[in-house]
Tab-separated table of C-alpha atoms and ligand atoms in Angstrom:
chain	number	residue	atom	x	y	z
A	7	MET	CA	-11.828	14.140	18.059
A	8	ALA	CA	-15.189	12.890	19.290
A	9	ASP	CA	-15.398	10.702	16.397
A	10	ARG	CA	-15.400	7.049	17.071
A	11	ILE	CA	-13.109	5.367	14.509
A	12	GLY	CA	-13.306	1.931	13.184
A	13	PHE	CA	-10.197	0.157	11.705
A	14	ILE	CA	-10.322	-3.051	9.561
A	15	GLY	CA	-7.053	-4.736	8.397
A	16	LEU	CA	-4.212	-4.722	10.792
A	17	GLY	CA	-1.385	-5.890	8.514
A	18	ILE	CA	2.062	-4.399	7.869
A	19	MET	CA	0.488	-1.021	7.418
A	20	GLY	CA	-2.818	-1.101	9.188
A	21	LYS	CA	-1.349	-2.051	12.565
A	22	PRO	CA	1.070	0.886	13.030
A	23	MET	CA	-1.620	3.327	11.454
A	24	ALA	CA	-4.182	2.200	14.038
A	25	LYS	CA	-1.619	2.516	16.684
A	26	ASN	CA	-0.945	6.181	15.817
A	27	LEU	CA	-4.569	6.853	16.025
A	28	LEU	CA	-4.756	5.361	19.534
A	29	LYS	CA	-1.647	7.450	20.543
A	30	ALA	CA	-3.450	10.620	19.250
A	31	GLY	CA	-6.222	9.899	21.635
A	32	TYR	CA	-8.796	8.416	19.353
A	33	SER	CA	-11.257	5.793	20.501
A	34	VAL	CA	-10.609	2.965	17.862
A	35	THR	CA	-12.568	-0.343	17.330
A	36	VAL	CA	-10.430	-2.819	15.254
A	37	HIS	CA	-11.078	-6.015	13.264
A	38	ASP	CA	-8.879	-8.360	11.270
A	39	VAL	CA	-9.554	-11.963	10.101
A	40	VAL	CA	-6.481	-12.867	12.055
A	41	GLY	CA	-7.368	-12.741	15.651
A	42	GLU	CA	-3.841	-12.260	17.212
A	43	ARG	CA	-3.532	-8.975	15.273
A	44	VAL	CA	-6.701	-7.743	17.012
A	45	GLU	CA	-5.419	-8.987	20.387
A	46	GLU	CA	-2.148	-7.003	19.985
A	47	LEU	CA	-4.075	-3.695	19.345
A	48	VAL	CA	-6.310	-4.385	22.256
A	49	LEU	CA	-3.230	-4.470	24.387
A	50	ASP	CA	-2.514	-0.866	23.070
A	51	GLY	CA	-6.082	0.264	24.092
A	52	ALA	CA	-8.204	-0.584	21.087
A	53	LYS	CA	-11.611	-2.209	21.371
A	54	ALA	CA	-12.333	-5.462	19.610
A	55	GLY	CA	-14.962	-5.618	16.944
A	56	GLN	CA	-16.387	-9.061	16.121
A	57	SER	CA	-16.729	-8.379	12.312
A	58	SER	CA	-16.516	-5.527	9.916
A	59	ARG	CA	-20.243	-5.013	10.434
A	60	GLY	CA	-19.696	-5.004	14.259
A	61	VAL	CA	-17.015	-2.353	13.869
A	62	ALA	CA	-19.223	-0.071	11.653
A	63	GLN	CA	-22.184	-0.251	14.069
A	64	VAL	CA	-19.988	1.553	16.787
A	65	SER	CA	-18.065	3.975	14.561
A	66	ASP	CA	-18.661	7.229	12.796
A	67	LYS	CA	-15.637	6.837	10.413
A	68	ILE	CA	-14.572	3.528	9.318
A	69	ILE	CA	-11.006	3.012	7.872
A	70	THR	CA	-10.252	-0.068	5.867
A	71	MET	CA	-6.508	-1.242	4.994
A	72	LEU	CA	-6.868	-4.380	3.110
A	73	PRO	CA	-4.781	-6.079	0.252
A	74	ASP	CA	-6.803	-5.846	-2.961
A	75	SER	CA	-10.106	-4.911	-4.741
A	76	ALA	CA	-11.771	-8.161	-3.926
A	77	ASP	CA	-10.920	-7.808	-0.211
A	78	SER	CA	-12.296	-4.266	0.083
A	79	GLU	CA	-15.445	-5.250	-1.914
A	80	ARG	CA	-16.047	-8.331	0.455
A	81	ALA	CA	-15.192	-6.447	3.840
A	82	ILE	CA	-17.340	-3.324	2.870
A	83	LEU	CA	-20.158	-4.796	0.581
A	84	GLY	CA	-20.220	-8.402	1.618
A	85	PRO	CA	-22.201	-10.292	4.033
A	86	ASN	CA	-21.396	-9.156	7.674
A	87	GLY	CA	-19.584	-6.195	6.031
A	88	VAL	CA	-19.047	-2.510	6.882
A	89	LEU	CA	-22.166	-1.308	4.866
A	90	GLU	CA	-24.545	-3.682	6.848
A	91	GLY	CA	-23.634	-1.928	10.028
A	92	ALA	CA	-22.775	1.688	8.869
A	93	LYS	CA	-25.421	4.384	9.717
A	94	PRO	CA	-26.400	6.934	7.395
A	95	GLY	CA	-23.924	9.993	7.601
A	96	SER	CA	-21.042	7.747	8.402
A	97	ILE	CA	-17.855	7.786	6.338
A	98	ILE	CA	-15.723	5.038	4.988
A	99	ILE	CA	-12.190	5.748	4.319
A	100	ASP	CA	-10.679	2.923	2.165
A	101	MET	CA	-6.886	3.255	2.362
A	102	SER	CA	-6.310	0.015	0.472
A	103	SER	CA	-4.473	0.261	-2.872
A	104	ILE	CA	-7.209	-1.198	-5.290
A	105	ALA	CA	-8.666	-0.628	-8.843
A	106	PRO	CA	-10.037	2.724	-9.181
A	107	SER	CA	-13.185	1.303	-10.942
A	108	MET	CA	-13.691	-0.805	-7.633
A	109	SER	CA	-13.553	2.386	-5.468
A	110	GLN	CA	-16.218	3.897	-7.636
A	111	LYS	CA	-18.449	0.778	-7.544
A	112	ILE	CA	-18.277	0.613	-3.679
A	113	ALA	CA	-18.921	4.383	-3.443
A	114	ALA	CA	-22.162	4.029	-5.604
A	115	GLU	CA	-23.471	1.259	-3.308
A	116	CYS	CA	-22.607	3.156	-0.135
A	117	SER	CA	-24.273	6.276	-1.409
A	118	LYS	CA	-27.598	4.335	-1.609
A	119	LYS	CA	-27.536	3.986	2.259
A	120	GLY	CA	-26.417	7.539	2.728
A	121	VAL	CA	-22.819	6.575	3.471
A	122	GLU	CA	-19.872	8.509	2.079
A	123	LEU	CA	-16.662	6.940	0.823
A	124	LEU	CA	-13.184	8.337	0.294
A	125	ASP	CA	-10.394	6.247	-1.549
A	126	ALA	CA	-7.152	7.211	0.244
A	127	PRO	CA	-4.353	4.912	-0.608
A	128	VAL	CA	-0.849	5.664	0.752
A	129	SER	CA	2.810	5.707	-0.123
A	130	GLY	CA	5.667	5.620	2.234
A	131	GLY	CA	5.818	1.924	3.260
A	132	GLU	CA	5.931	0.422	6.737
A	133	PRO	CA	8.433	3.217	7.947
A	134	GLY	CA	5.960	5.803	6.872
A	135	ALA	CA	3.089	4.048	8.620
A	136	ILE	CA	5.151	3.656	11.843
A	137	ASN	CA	6.465	7.287	11.780
A	138	ALA	CA	3.137	8.739	10.561
A	139	THR	CA	4.849	10.265	7.586
A	140	LEU	CA	2.692	8.592	4.863
A	141	ALA	CA	1.718	10.465	1.658
A	142	ILE	CA	-2.035	10.005	1.369
A	143	MET	CA	-3.813	10.512	-1.972
A	144	VAL	CA	-7.434	10.949	-1.550
A	145	GLY	CA	-10.363	10.797	-4.012
A	146	GLY	CA	-13.848	11.937	-2.952
A	147	LYS	CA	-16.074	14.979	-2.354
A	148	GLN	CA	-14.318	18.128	-0.990
A	149	GLU	CA	-16.829	18.372	2.024
A	150	VAL	CA	-16.140	14.719	2.882
A	151	PHE	CA	-12.507	15.215	2.647
A	152	ASP	CA	-12.701	18.306	4.979
A	153	GLN	CA	-14.379	16.284	7.632
A	154	CYS	CA	-11.528	13.712	7.486
A	155	SER	CA	-8.362	15.561	6.893
A	156	ASP	CA	-7.454	16.121	10.594
A	157	LEU	CA	-7.906	12.304	11.082
A	158	LEU	CA	-5.784	11.538	7.951
A	159	LYS	CA	-3.007	13.900	9.174
A	160	VAL	CA	-2.497	11.788	12.233
A	161	MET	CA	-1.252	9.034	9.885
A	162	GLY	CA	0.496	10.964	7.219
A	163	ARG	CA	2.415	14.154	6.443
A	164	ASN	CA	1.243	14.870	2.908
A	165	VAL	CA	-2.632	14.560	2.550
A	166	VAL	CA	-3.772	15.614	-0.807
A	167	LEU	CA	-7.241	15.534	-2.439
A	168	THR	CA	-6.611	14.657	-6.191
A	169	GLY	CA	-10.129	14.449	-7.442
A	170	ASP	CA	-13.621	12.569	-7.177
A	171	VAL	CA	-13.797	8.918	-5.860
A	172	GLY	CA	-11.282	6.808	-7.807
A	173	ALA	CA	-8.756	9.721	-8.173
A	174	GLY	CA	-6.890	8.586	-5.030
A	175	ASN	CA	-6.238	5.113	-6.490
A	176	ILE	CA	-5.362	6.597	-9.885
A	177	THR	CA	-2.747	8.667	-8.100
A	178	LYS	CA	-1.491	5.613	-6.297
A	179	LEU	CA	-1.155	3.699	-9.610
A	180	ALA	CA	0.886	6.507	-11.053
A	181	ASN	CA	3.105	6.328	-8.036
A	182	GLN	CA	3.431	2.615	-8.331
A	183	ILE	CA	4.491	2.805	-12.087
A	184	ILE	CA	7.231	5.089	-11.025
A	185	VAL	CA	8.585	3.102	-8.103
A	186	ALA	CA	8.581	-0.227	-10.117
A	187	ALA	CA	10.428	1.251	-12.992
A	188	ASN	CA	12.966	2.875	-10.634
A	189	ILE	CA	13.694	-0.340	-8.789
A	190	GLU	CA	14.041	-2.312	-12.114
A	191	ALA	CA	16.426	0.392	-13.415
A	192	LEU	CA	18.438	0.461	-10.176
A	193	SER	CA	18.756	-3.321	-10.482
A	194	GLU	CA	19.986	-3.235	-13.974
A	195	ALA	CA	22.696	-0.537	-12.836
A	196	MET	CA	23.711	-2.747	-9.883
A	197	VAL	CA	24.072	-5.951	-12.060
A	198	LEU	CA	26.089	-4.044	-14.714
A	199	ALA	CA	28.530	-2.683	-12.113
A	200	GLN	CA	29.029	-5.944	-10.370
A	201	LYS	CA	29.618	-7.814	-13.745
A	202	ALA	CA	32.198	-4.987	-14.604
A	203	GLY	CA	34.031	-5.615	-11.431
A	204	VAL	CA	33.245	-2.246	-10.047
A	205	ASP	CA	31.978	-2.301	-6.422
A	206	PRO	CA	28.198	-1.480	-6.515
A	207	GLU	CA	28.333	0.194	-3.105
A	208	ARG	CA	30.847	2.666	-4.479
A	209	VAL	CA	28.727	3.259	-7.576
A	210	PHE	CA	25.722	4.056	-5.213
A	211	ASN	CA	27.796	6.560	-3.317
A	212	ALA	CA	29.017	8.123	-6.295
A	213	ILE	CA	25.612	8.622	-8.088
A	214	ARG	CA	23.112	9.062	-5.117
A	215	GLY	CA	23.673	12.886	-4.969
A	216	GLY	CA	23.203	13.268	-8.728
A	217	LEU	CA	20.371	13.342	-11.120
A	218	ALA	CA	19.942	9.433	-10.830
A	219	GLY	CA	19.532	9.818	-6.936
A	220	SER	CA	15.986	9.174	-5.714
A	221	ALA	CA	13.982	8.176	-2.631
A	222	VAL	CA	13.636	4.728	-4.210
A	223	MET	CA	17.378	4.477	-4.561
A	224	GLU	CA	17.946	5.593	-0.971
A	225	ALA	CA	15.478	3.005	0.246
A	226	LYS	CA	16.439	0.042	-1.868
A	227	ALA	CA	20.163	0.131	-2.813
A	228	PRO	CA	21.152	-0.499	0.762
A	229	MET	CA	18.655	-3.415	0.942
A	230	MET	CA	20.209	-4.871	-2.191
A	231	LEU	CA	23.778	-4.317	-0.952
A	232	ASN	CA	23.000	-5.949	2.323
A	233	ARG	CA	21.040	-8.856	0.719
A	234	ASN	CA	18.111	-7.885	2.955
A	235	PHE	CA	14.886	-8.691	1.102
A	236	ARG	CA	12.545	-8.722	4.127
A	237	ALA	CA	9.288	-6.973	3.207
A	238	GLY	CA	8.647	-3.972	3.375
A	239	PHE	CA	6.425	-3.945	0.379
A	240	ARG	CA	5.835	-7.402	-0.941
A	241	ILE	CA	6.416	-8.592	-4.429
A	242	ARG	CA	2.886	-9.923	-4.647
A	243	LEU	CA	1.370	-6.664	-3.722
A	244	HIS	CA	3.413	-4.685	-6.252
A	245	GLN	CA	2.425	-7.267	-8.957
A	246	LYS	CA	-1.226	-6.642	-7.883
A	247	ASP	CA	-0.768	-2.910	-8.338
A	248	LEU	CA	0.727	-3.210	-11.792
A	249	ARG	CA	-1.943	-5.554	-12.646
A	250	ASN	CA	-4.488	-2.757	-11.647
A	251	VAL	CA	-2.408	-0.151	-13.512
A	252	LEU	CA	-2.597	-2.271	-16.687
A	253	GLN	CA	-6.346	-3.064	-16.276
A	254	THR	CA	-7.016	0.600	-15.926
A	255	ALA	CA	-4.782	1.614	-18.773
A	256	GLN	CA	-6.448	-0.954	-21.060
A	257	GLU	CA	-9.769	0.614	-20.139
A	258	LEU	CA	-8.320	4.132	-21.205
A	259	ASN	CA	-6.430	2.850	-24.189
A	260	VAL	CA	-3.004	3.930	-22.694
A	261	PRO	CA	-0.090	1.646	-23.758
A	262	LEU	CA	2.393	1.355	-20.784
A	263	PRO	CA	5.223	-0.854	-22.231
A	264	VAL	CA	7.642	-0.591	-19.446
A	265	THR	CA	5.163	-1.115	-16.661
A	266	ALA	CA	3.948	-4.337	-18.515
A	267	LEU	CA	7.528	-5.567	-18.679
A	268	VAL	CA	8.080	-5.104	-14.945
A	269	GLN	CA	4.702	-6.623	-14.179
A	270	GLN	CA	5.797	-9.813	-16.046
A	271	MET	CA	9.078	-9.784	-13.990
A	272	LEU	CA	7.169	-9.649	-10.764
A	273	GLY	CA	5.106	-12.487	-11.968
A	274	SER	CA	8.024	-14.671	-12.781
A	275	LEU	CA	9.482	-13.908	-9.270
A	276	MET	CA	6.249	-15.115	-7.630
A	277	ASN	CA	6.607	-18.361	-9.566
A	278	ASP	CA	10.062	-18.521	-7.988
A	279	GLY	CA	8.563	-18.308	-4.480
A	280	GLU	CA	9.339	-14.702	-3.931
A	281	GLY	CA	5.954	-13.318	-3.558
A	282	GLU	CA	6.445	-12.394	0.087
A	283	ALA	CA	9.903	-10.846	-0.461
A	284	ASP	CA	10.419	-7.131	-0.576
A	285	HIS	CA	10.050	-5.524	-4.132
A	286	SER	CA	13.799	-4.831	-4.036
A	287	ALA	CA	14.054	-8.510	-4.921
A	288	ILE	CA	13.262	-7.508	-8.615
A	289	LEU	CA	17.123	-7.576	-8.441
A	290	HIS	CA	17.106	-11.401	-8.419
A	291	PHE	CA	15.397	-11.440	-11.765
A	292	LEU	CA	18.178	-9.390	-13.429
A	293	GLU	CA	20.863	-11.308	-11.478
A	294	LYS	CA	19.531	-14.595	-12.707
A	295	MET	CA	19.799	-13.376	-16.397
A	296	ALA	CA	23.418	-11.964	-15.972
A	297	HIS	CA	24.575	-14.893	-13.760
A	298	VAL	CA	25.918	-12.573	-11.157
A	299	GLU	CA	25.192	-11.690	-7.572
A	300	VAL	CA	25.329	-8.051	-6.486
A	301	ARG	CA	27.591	-7.699	-3.400
A	302	LYS	CA	29.309	-4.953	-1.383
A	303	GLY	CA	32.913	-4.790	-2.199
A	304	GLY	CA	32.261	-5.877	-5.923
B	401	NAD	P1	-1.104	-7.051	4.592
B	401	NAD	O1	-1.356	-8.288	3.809
B	401	NAD	O2	0.187	-7.044	5.526
B	401	NAD	O3	-2.310	-6.734	5.511
B	401	NAD	C1	-3.731	-6.823	5.265
B	401	NAD	C2	-4.490	-7.307	6.349
B	401	NAD	O4	-5.865	-7.283	6.093
B	401	NAD	C3	-4.088	-8.612	6.921
B	401	NAD	O5	-3.844	-8.429	8.404
B	401	NAD	C4	-5.307	-9.576	6.657
B	401	NAD	O6	-5.503	-10.565	7.581
B	401	NAD	C5	-6.399	-8.477	6.738
B	401	NAD	N1	-7.714	-8.880	6.074
B	401	NAD	C6	-7.830	-9.308	4.734
B	401	NAD	N2	-9.048	-9.535	4.368
B	401	NAD	C7	-9.792	-9.125	5.440
B	401	NAD	C8	-11.157	-8.994	5.810
B	401	NAD	N3	-12.048	-9.300	4.864
B	401	NAD	N4	-11.600	-8.530	6.866
B	401	NAD	C9	-10.645	-8.030	7.831
B	401	NAD	N5	-9.322	-8.205	7.684
B	401	NAD	C10	-8.924	-8.720	6.534
B	401	NAD	O7	-0.960	-5.856	3.516
B	401	NAD	P2	-0.203	-4.368	3.865
B	401	NAD	O8	1.188	-4.532	3.515
B	401	NAD	O9	-0.668	-3.866	5.168
B	401	NAD	O10	-0.977	-3.665	2.820
B	401	NAD	C11	-2.358	-3.112	2.793
B	401	NAD	C12	-2.682	-2.243	1.546
B	401	NAD	O11	-1.775	-1.218	1.686
B	401	NAD	C13	-2.372	-2.953	0.225
B	401	NAD	O12	-3.341	-2.650	-0.675
B	401	NAD	C14	-1.000	-2.558	-0.128
B	401	NAD	O13	-0.928	-2.513	-1.488
B	401	NAD	C15	-1.071	-1.039	0.467
B	401	NAD	N6	0.295	-0.543	0.708
B	401	NAD	C16	1.259	-1.346	1.311
B	401	NAD	C17	2.579	-0.775	1.497
B	401	NAD	C18	3.579	-1.545	2.259
B	401	NAD	O14	4.757	-1.127	2.210
B	401	NAD	N7	3.328	-2.693	2.810
B	401	NAD	C19	2.752	0.593	1.159
B	401	NAD	C20	1.776	1.243	0.582
B	401	NAD	C21	0.460	0.657	0.244
């Protein structure tokens, strides 16, 4: 508990995660490129860091929660970044969903300065971040994980070390394949029911308790039926995750045909201006092809 925590990246996920650390009594110094996000956390008791470097200078463990590989690389290794300020013996926990190869590259640079890194991406979305029920999948050394597991358990319910650095993000990519394919399949099912004149809400109620039921269906079918596509998890971030999946799969010679297809759908939705919508808006791609709109009541 005596650890001083740094937190960089106060977006949809980072803000509630940092708030949970403050509620648990940790001393937290925060930074975001958007100043208002820092000010909100300061009202909740955080200290403001002037830069990623500044946060690292006053912290023993530094958490980053940023959009993509290039953002983690810049914030940790770049000028005025975490590594410039971090002391030997400190630990960086990068909770962003990024390419596993980037986690390994960042860890290698950190180890030259005696700084340890865990990659620890999460699943569970904004509600999981608010309610501290995230699934946290971690890559890194066992002894470093052991020093951080109490801290991670303040933000998540299921905290699992899956292997060396990079394994956390491999696990997250596996998760994102399953979520994307599920939302796409759910969208196809909803569009078919609608076009057949069968109320999609009744279809949902009939099948949710059977084999087709899933956490994805429970979260996303109500959003589709209520025509509520407020993110949640943005189309552009899921497109980014599937891009990282396909890049990693290519390096390993693993064909992933369904993932590639859904990634193209997400790209098309971004061209339609839907990058900021929730990923349940994959439904729009299927609706457009079928010339139908899914609605409660059929
Ligand atoms: P977001 O875009 O809402 O937040 C990212 C934050 O990082 C923003 O506040 C941005 O200003 C800040 N930022 C970017 N570059 C920075 C830098 N160099 N220095 C300081 N701050 C910087 O994204 P999010 O939804 O919170 O997602 C964060 C990560 O978590 C992503 O990798 C995403 O894929 C993953 N994730 C998101 C969800 C979700 O439901 N939103 C769920 C699981 C995982």
